[in-house]
Coordinates of C-alpha atoms in Angstrom, one line a residue:
M1 CA -12.8 17.3 -10.9
T2 CA -10.3 14.9 -9.3
V3 CA -11.7 12.0 -7.2
T4 CA -9.7 11.0 -4.1
Y5 CA -9.8 7.5 -2.8
V6 CA -8.7 7.3 0.8
I7 CA -7.0 4.1 2.0
D8 CA -7.2 4.0 5.8
G9 CA -3.8 2.6 6.6
A10 CA -4.7 2.0 10.3
R11 CA -7.1 -0.7 9.1
V12 CA -4.5 -2.6 7.1
T13 CA -3.3 -5.5 9.3
G14 CA -2.0 -7.7 6.5
L15 CA -2.3 -8.3 2.8
D16 CA -5.7 -9.9 3.0
R17 CA -7.1 -7.0 4.9
F18 CA -5.5 -4.5 2.5
W19 CA -7.6 -6.0 -0.3
D20 CA -10.7 -5.3 1.7
V21 CA -9.7 -1.8 2.6
I22 CA -8.8 -0.7 -1.0
G23 CA -11.9 -2.4 -2.4
E24 CA -14.0 -0.5 0.1
A25 CA -12.2 2.8 -0.6
V26 CA -12.9 2.6 -4.4
N27 CA -16.2 0.7 -4.6
G28 CA -17.9 0.9 -1.2
T29 CA -18.7 -1.7 1.4
G30 CA -17.8 -5.2 0.1
G31 CA -16.2 -3.6 -3.0
Y32 CA -13.6 -5.4 -5.1
F33 CA -10.4 -3.8 -6.3
G34 CA -8.1 -6.8 -6.7
R35 CA -7.0 -9.7 -4.5
N36 CA -3.4 -10.0 -5.8
L37 CA -0.8 -7.7 -7.2
D38 CA -1.6 -8.5 -10.9
A39 CA -5.4 -8.0 -10.3
L40 CA -4.7 -4.7 -8.7
A41 CA -2.8 -3.5 -11.8
D42 CA -5.6 -4.8 -14.0
C43 CA -8.2 -2.9 -11.9
L44 CA -6.2 0.3 -12.3
H45 CA -6.2 -0.2 -16.1
G46 CA -9.7 -1.3 -16.5
G47 CA -11.8 1.2 -14.6
M48 CA -13.3 -1.1 -11.9
G49 CA -14.8 1.8 -10.1
T50 CA -12.2 4.5 -10.9
P51 CA -13.1 7.4 -13.2
Q52 CA -12.8 6.5 -16.9
D53 CA -10.9 9.7 -17.6
G54 CA -8.2 8.7 -15.1
D55 CA -8.7 11.8 -13.0
Y56 CA -8.2 10.3 -9.6
V57 CA -5.8 10.1 -6.7
F58 CA -5.0 7.6 -3.9
E59 CA -4.5 9.1 -0.5
W60 CA -3.0 6.6 1.8
R61 CA -3.5 7.8 5.3
D62 CA -1.5 6.4 8.2
H63 CA 0.7 4.7 5.6
T64 CA 3.4 4.0 8.2
A65 CA 1.0 1.5 9.9
S66 CA 0.4 -0.1 6.6
A67 CA 4.1 -0.2 5.8
R68 CA 4.7 -2.1 9.1
A69 CA 1.8 -4.5 8.4
L70 CA 2.9 -5.1 4.8
G71 CA 6.6 -5.3 5.7
H72 CA 9.2 -8.1 5.3
E73 CA 7.4 -10.4 7.7
E74 CA 4.1 -10.3 5.8
T75 CA 6.0 -10.4 2.5
A76 CA 7.7 -13.6 3.7
R77 CA 4.3 -15.1 4.8
Q78 CA 2.8 -14.4 1.4
L79 CA 5.8 -15.8 -0.4
R80 CA 5.6 -19.0 1.6
R81 CA 2.0 -19.3 0.5
S82 CA 2.9 -18.7 -3.1
L83 CA 5.8 -21.2 -2.9
E84 CA 3.4 -24.0 -1.9
R85 CA 1.4 -23.7 -5.1
A86 CA 4.0 -22.4 -7.5
H87 CA 5.0 -24.1 -10.7
P88 CA 8.3 -26.0 -10.3
S89 CA 10.0 -23.7 -12.8
N90 CA 9.2 -20.7 -10.5
R91 CA 10.1 -22.1 -7.2
A92 CA 13.8 -21.2 -7.2
A93 CA 13.0 -17.5 -7.8
L94 CA 10.3 -17.5 -5.1
R95 CA 12.6 -19.3 -2.7
H96 CA 15.3 -16.6 -3.3
R97 CA 12.8 -13.8 -2.7
L98 CA 11.6 -15.6 0.5
D99 CA 15.1 -15.9 1.8
E100 CA 15.7 -12.2 1.1
A101 CA 12.5 -11.2 2.9
L102 CA 13.4 -13.4 5.9
L103 CA 16.6 -11.4 6.1
G104 CA 14.7 -8.1 5.9
R105 CA 15.9 -7.4 2.4
G106 CA 14.2 -6.8 -0.9
P107 CA 11.0 -5.1 -1.7
T108 CA 8.1 -5.4 0.8
L109 CA 4.5 -5.8 -0.2
F110 CA 3.9 -2.2 0.8
E111 CA 6.6 -1.0 -1.6
Q112 CA 5.3 -3.2 -4.4
I113 CA 1.7 -1.9 -3.9
V114 CA 2.8 1.7 -3.9
E115 CA 4.8 1.1 -7.1
I116 CA 1.8 -0.5 -8.8
L117 CA -0.5 2.4 -7.7
R118 CA 2.0 4.9 -9.1
N119 CA 2.9 3.1 -12.3
D120 CA -0.4 1.6 -13.3
G121 CA -2.8 4.0 -11.7
P122 CA -3.2 7.8 -11.9
G123 CA 0.4 8.2 -11.0
T124 CA -0.6 10.2 -7.9
V125 CA -0.4 8.5 -4.5
R126 CA -0.2 10.8 -1.5
L127 CA 1.2 9.1 1.6
V128 CA 0.0 10.9 4.7

């Protein structure tokens, strides 16, 4: 039997809110399912509430609202935050990604999250 986790895209207003929404979708109220992109990938590999046999699907409803909320503007905001605490050897690469996001180019947070869900998760993400 396949388990479906529903992400309510209308509730995603930014990255911080996304972590709450996906945590709740997988593990119930107050649930955790990552607080950064690396942790999300780890959760997908390590169970963290998902079925151990990997028979599950993410259904992202109203994904267009999430795509807007996690678009280039939010991506740039998060990159600015990362730049402030980044190791000096990583700052040039982050600065380049920030410049691209400010110009509306490069992958958005939404695109990165969908890619992680598809590549590290069950491989099935339905965008509805």
